[in-house]
Each structure stands twice: as structure tokens, then as C-alpha cells.
Coordinates of C-alpha atoms in Angstrom, one line a residue:
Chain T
X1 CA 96.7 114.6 112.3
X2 CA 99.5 114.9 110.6
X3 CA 100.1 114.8 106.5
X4 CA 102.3 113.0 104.7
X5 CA 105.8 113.9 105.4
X6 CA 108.7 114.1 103.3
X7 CA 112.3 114.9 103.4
X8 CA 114.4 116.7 102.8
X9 CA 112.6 119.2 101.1
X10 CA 115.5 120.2 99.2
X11 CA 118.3 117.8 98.4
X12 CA 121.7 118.5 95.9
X13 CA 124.0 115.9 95.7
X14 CA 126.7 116.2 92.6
X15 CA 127.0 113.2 89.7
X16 CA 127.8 110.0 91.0
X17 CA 126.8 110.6 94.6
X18 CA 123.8 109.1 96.0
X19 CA 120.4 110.4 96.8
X20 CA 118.4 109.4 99.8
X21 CA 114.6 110.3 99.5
X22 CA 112.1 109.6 103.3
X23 CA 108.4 109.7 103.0
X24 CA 106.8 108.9 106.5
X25 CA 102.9 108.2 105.6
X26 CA 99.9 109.4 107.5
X27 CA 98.9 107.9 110.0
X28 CA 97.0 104.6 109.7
X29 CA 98.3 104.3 106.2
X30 CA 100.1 101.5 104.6
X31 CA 100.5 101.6 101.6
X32 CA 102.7 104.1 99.8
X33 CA 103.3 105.4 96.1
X34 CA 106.5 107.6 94.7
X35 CA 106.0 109.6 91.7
X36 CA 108.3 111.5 89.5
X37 CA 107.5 115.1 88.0
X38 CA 109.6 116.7 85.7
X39 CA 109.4 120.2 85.1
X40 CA 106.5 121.0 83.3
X41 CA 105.4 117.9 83.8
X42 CA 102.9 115.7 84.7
X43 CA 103.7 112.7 87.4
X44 CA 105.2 109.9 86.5
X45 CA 104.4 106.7 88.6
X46 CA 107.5 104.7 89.7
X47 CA 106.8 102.4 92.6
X48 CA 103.8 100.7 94.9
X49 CA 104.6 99.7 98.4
X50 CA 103.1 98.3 101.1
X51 CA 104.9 97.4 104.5
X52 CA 107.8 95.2 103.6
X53 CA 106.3 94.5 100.0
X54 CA 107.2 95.6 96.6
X55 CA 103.7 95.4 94.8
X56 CA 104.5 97.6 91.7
X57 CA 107.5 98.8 90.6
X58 CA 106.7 99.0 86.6
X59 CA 107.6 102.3 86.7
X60 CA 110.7 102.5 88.4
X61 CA 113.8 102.8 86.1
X62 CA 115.5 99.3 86.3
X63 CA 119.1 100.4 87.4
X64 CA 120.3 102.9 90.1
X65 CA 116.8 103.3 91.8
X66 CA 115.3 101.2 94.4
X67 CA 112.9 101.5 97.1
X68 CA 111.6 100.2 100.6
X69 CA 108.9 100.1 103.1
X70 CA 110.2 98.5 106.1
X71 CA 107.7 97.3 108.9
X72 CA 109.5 100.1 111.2
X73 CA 110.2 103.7 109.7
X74 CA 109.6 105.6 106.3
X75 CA 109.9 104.8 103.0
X76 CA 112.9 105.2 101.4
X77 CA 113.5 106.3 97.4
X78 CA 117.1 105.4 97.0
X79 CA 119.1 106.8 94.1
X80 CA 122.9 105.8 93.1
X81 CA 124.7 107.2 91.0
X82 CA 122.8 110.6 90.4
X83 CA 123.1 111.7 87.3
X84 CA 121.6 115.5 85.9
X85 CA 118.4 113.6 84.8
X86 CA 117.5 112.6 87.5
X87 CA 116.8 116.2 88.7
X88 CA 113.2 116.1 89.5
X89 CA 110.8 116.4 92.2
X90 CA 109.8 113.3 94.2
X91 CA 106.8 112.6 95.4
X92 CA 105.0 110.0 98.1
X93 CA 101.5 109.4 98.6
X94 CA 99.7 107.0 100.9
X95 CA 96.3 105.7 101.1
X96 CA 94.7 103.5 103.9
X97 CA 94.9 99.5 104.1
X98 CA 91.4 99.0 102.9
X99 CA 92.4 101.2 99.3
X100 CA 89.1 100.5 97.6
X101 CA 88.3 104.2 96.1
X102 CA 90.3 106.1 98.6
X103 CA 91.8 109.1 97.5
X104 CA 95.9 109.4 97.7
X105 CA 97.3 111.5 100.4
X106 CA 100.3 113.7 98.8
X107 CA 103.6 115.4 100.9
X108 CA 104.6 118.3 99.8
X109 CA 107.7 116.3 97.8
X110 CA 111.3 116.4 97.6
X111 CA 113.6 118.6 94.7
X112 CA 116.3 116.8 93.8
X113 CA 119.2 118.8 92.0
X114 CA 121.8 117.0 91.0
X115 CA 124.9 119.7 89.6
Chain P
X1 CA 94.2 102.1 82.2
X2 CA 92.2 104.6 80.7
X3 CA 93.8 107.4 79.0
X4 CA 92.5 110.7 80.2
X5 CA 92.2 113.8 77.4
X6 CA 91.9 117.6 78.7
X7 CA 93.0 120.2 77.9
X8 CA 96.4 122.0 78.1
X9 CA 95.5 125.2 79.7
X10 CA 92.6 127.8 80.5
X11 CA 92.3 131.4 81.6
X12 CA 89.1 132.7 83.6
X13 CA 88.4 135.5 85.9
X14 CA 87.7 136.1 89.4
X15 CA 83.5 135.3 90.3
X16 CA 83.8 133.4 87.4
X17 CA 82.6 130.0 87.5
X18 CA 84.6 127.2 85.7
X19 CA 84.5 124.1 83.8
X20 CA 87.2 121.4 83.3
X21 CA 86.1 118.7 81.1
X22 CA 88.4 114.8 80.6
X23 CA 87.7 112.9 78.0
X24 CA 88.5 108.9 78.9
X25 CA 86.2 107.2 75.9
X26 CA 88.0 103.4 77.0
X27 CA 86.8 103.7 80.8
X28 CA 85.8 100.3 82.0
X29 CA 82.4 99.6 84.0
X30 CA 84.3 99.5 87.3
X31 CA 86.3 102.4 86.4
X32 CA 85.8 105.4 88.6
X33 CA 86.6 108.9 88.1
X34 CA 88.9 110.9 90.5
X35 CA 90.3 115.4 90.4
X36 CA 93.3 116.5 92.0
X37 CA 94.7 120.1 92.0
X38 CA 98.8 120.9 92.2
X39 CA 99.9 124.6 93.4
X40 CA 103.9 125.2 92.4
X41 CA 105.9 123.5 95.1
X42 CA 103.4 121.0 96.2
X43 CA 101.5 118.0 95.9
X44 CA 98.5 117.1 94.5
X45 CA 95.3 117.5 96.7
X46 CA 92.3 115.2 96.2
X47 CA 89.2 117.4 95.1
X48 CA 86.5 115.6 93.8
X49 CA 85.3 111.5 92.9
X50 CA 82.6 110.4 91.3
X51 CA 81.4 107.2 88.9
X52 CA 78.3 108.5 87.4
X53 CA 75.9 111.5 87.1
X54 CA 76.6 114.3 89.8
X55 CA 79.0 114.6 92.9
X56 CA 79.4 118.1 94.9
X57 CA 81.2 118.4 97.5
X58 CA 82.2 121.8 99.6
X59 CA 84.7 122.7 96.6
X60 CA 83.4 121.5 93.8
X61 CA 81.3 119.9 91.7
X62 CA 81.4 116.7 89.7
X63 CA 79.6 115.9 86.0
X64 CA 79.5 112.7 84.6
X65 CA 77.2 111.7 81.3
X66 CA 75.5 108.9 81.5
X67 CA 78.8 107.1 78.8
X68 CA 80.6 108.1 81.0
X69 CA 83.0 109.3 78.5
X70 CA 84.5 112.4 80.1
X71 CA 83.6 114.3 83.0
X72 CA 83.5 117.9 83.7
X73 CA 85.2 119.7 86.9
X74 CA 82.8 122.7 88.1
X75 CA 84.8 125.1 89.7
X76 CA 81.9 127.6 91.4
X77 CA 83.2 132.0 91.7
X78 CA 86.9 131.0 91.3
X79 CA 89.6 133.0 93.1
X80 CA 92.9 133.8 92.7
X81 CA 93.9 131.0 94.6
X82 CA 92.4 128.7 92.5
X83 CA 94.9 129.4 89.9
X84 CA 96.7 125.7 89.8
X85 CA 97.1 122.3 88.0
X86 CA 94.0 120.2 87.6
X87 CA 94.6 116.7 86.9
X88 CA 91.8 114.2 86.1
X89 CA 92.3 110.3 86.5
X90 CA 90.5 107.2 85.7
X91 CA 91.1 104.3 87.5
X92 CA 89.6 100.7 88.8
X93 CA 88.6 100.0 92.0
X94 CA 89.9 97.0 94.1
X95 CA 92.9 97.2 91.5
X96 CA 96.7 97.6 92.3
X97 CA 97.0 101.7 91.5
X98 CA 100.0 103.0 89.8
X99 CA 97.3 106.7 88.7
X100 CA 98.3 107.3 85.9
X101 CA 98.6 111.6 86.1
X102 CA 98.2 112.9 82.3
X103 CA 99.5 116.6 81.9
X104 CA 96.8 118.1 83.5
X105 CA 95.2 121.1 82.8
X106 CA 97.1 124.7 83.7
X107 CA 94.0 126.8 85.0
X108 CA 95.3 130.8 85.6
X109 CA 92.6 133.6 87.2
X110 CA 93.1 136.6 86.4
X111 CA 92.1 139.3 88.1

């Protein structure tokens, strides 16, 4: 059964380019979180999906990043425009339909460096 | 949401056994209590959950006061490998989740 997967693993892309993030859940699962961890950091929450629905997205910054779930595929973290702050590692998580205490399922992230 | 306190960082040694404690003094009566650990280059695993008095599980063990006010993660004979981030969150059940991840706390065994 496998985990959460994300990818790429590693990603570079240089200022102004943009920045592609895929988290496939685990199976059964649909809904799906991204987080945000800075180094040294704790993670930051950005963004609550479920299949085709945005349900929280209070902590997603309001320009340049946007994300899906469509009813076929991954999820998708979209970022235009990199700029050097947004160097970070990405992370998805999913949890089952019926969320009620279930704990989040993590991948393993994606590290963003933007030069 | 209900902030989360604990603290910054903690050394122990091997055989040892160890004890994490939160503080979240606003947690609401549906509130429940959940532990996740983060090694370098991963993501957080799910440890431990509890709402009141004891939970133990294969890993670990889970203490919560009767308040409720904090909880404390019981880490039996660590190991090397337990060396990692521990994060400790509060959160409602039945309530859209953003987990809210504090700082955690930066456990190191040492030999």
C-alpha cells in the first residue's frame, strides 16, 4: 500500500520561472493538505483540498500560488514567479473521506531552490 | 485553535526513557490531542492520539491530566534513531483541519 507520493523530490527553478509541485495521495484518500517548512522551521499550513474543491486556503499566500485537486490525477502546488523566498520544502498529506480523528498521512516532500 | 507550548529542544541518552510535555491551557472540550515525529529530509509520522487520561500504543505512550492542559509524550529506552522533531498538536474533531504545527521540540540521543 503505497504512501503518499510526491514529486519531484528536488526541484530548482531560477527567479521568475515557475514551480510545479505533484502529491498523489494514498490510496482511498481524498482529501489533501500542503504545508510549507522553512528551514528550521516548523510547518506552515497553506491549503485544504478535497477532489475538485478548495475547502481552505487561509494559509496560502494570495498572489503567485495556487493549487488543485482534480477528480483525475494528483494535486498540484503551483508557483509563478519563484522568487528566493519561496525556497522551502513542500509538503502533502492526506487523510481518508470520513476525516473524523484520522491522523494525516505525510510524503516525504518536495525542496524547492530557487537560485 | 489551540496554541500548543513545548519546549525548544532536549538531550537524553540511549536506554533512557523520555518525556515530552505540551502545554495547550485554551483546548476546547472536543479538542483532541495528536504527536508526530520529523527525521531531516522527511515528513512528519503520526505517533500517538489521545483526548484524556492514558493512550499507549507499540511506540509510545500518551499522558493526559484530567484539565487536559498539556500532555506528555513517553518515549520508553530511546535509541539513536529516535533522535528527531516532535511536534504536538491540538485540534477539533469533525472540524475543517489546517494543524497548526508549532516548532516542535528538537529531541537529540546521545550515545
Amino acid at each position: 500500500n503505497a504512501g503518499v507520493m510526491q514529486n519531484p523530490r528536488h526541484l530548482v527553478r531560477r527567479r521568475g520561472q515557475e514551480a510545479r509541485l505533484r502529491c498523489s495521495p494514498m490510496k482511498g484518500h481524498s482529501h489533501v493538505y500542503w504545508y510549507r517548512q522553512l528551514p528550521e522551521e516548523g510547518l506552515k499550513f497553506m491549503v485544504y483540498l478535497q477532489k475538485e474543491n478548495i475547502i481552505d486556503e487561509s494559509g496560502m499566500p494570495k498572489e503567485r500560488f495556487s493549487a488543485e485537486f482534480p477528480k483525475e490525477g494528483p494535486s498540484i502546488l503551483r508557483i509563478q514567479q519563484v522568487v528566493r523566498g519561496d525556497s522551502a520544502a513542500y509538503f502533502c498529506a492526506s487523510s481518508p473521506p470520513s476525516q473524523g480523528d484520522s491522523p494525516l498521512h505525510f510524503g516525504n516532500g518536495t525542496r524547492l531552490t530557487v537560485t | 485553535l489551540a496554541k500548543t507550548t513545548q519546549p525548544i529542544s532536549m538531550d537524553s541518552y540511549e536506554g533512557q526513557e523520555v518525556n515530552i510535555t505540551c502545554s495547550h491551557n485554551n483546548i476546547a472540550t472536543n479538542d483532541y490531542i495528536t504527536w508526530y515525529q520529523q527525521f531531516p529530509s522527511q515528513g512528519p509520522r503520526f505517533i500517538i492520539q489521545g483526548y484524556k487520561t492514558k493512550v499507549t500504543n507499540e511506540v509510545a505512550s500518551l499522558f493526559i491530566p484530567a484539565d487536559r492542559k498539556s500532555s506528555t509524550l513517553s518515549l520508553p529506552r530511546v535509541s539513536l534513531s529516535d533522535t528527531a522533531v516532535y511536534y504536538c498538536l491540538v485540534e477539533s474533531s469533525g472540524s475543517a483541519r489546517q494543524l497548526t504545527f508549532g516548532s516542535g521540540t528538537q529531541l537529540t540521543v546521545l550515545p
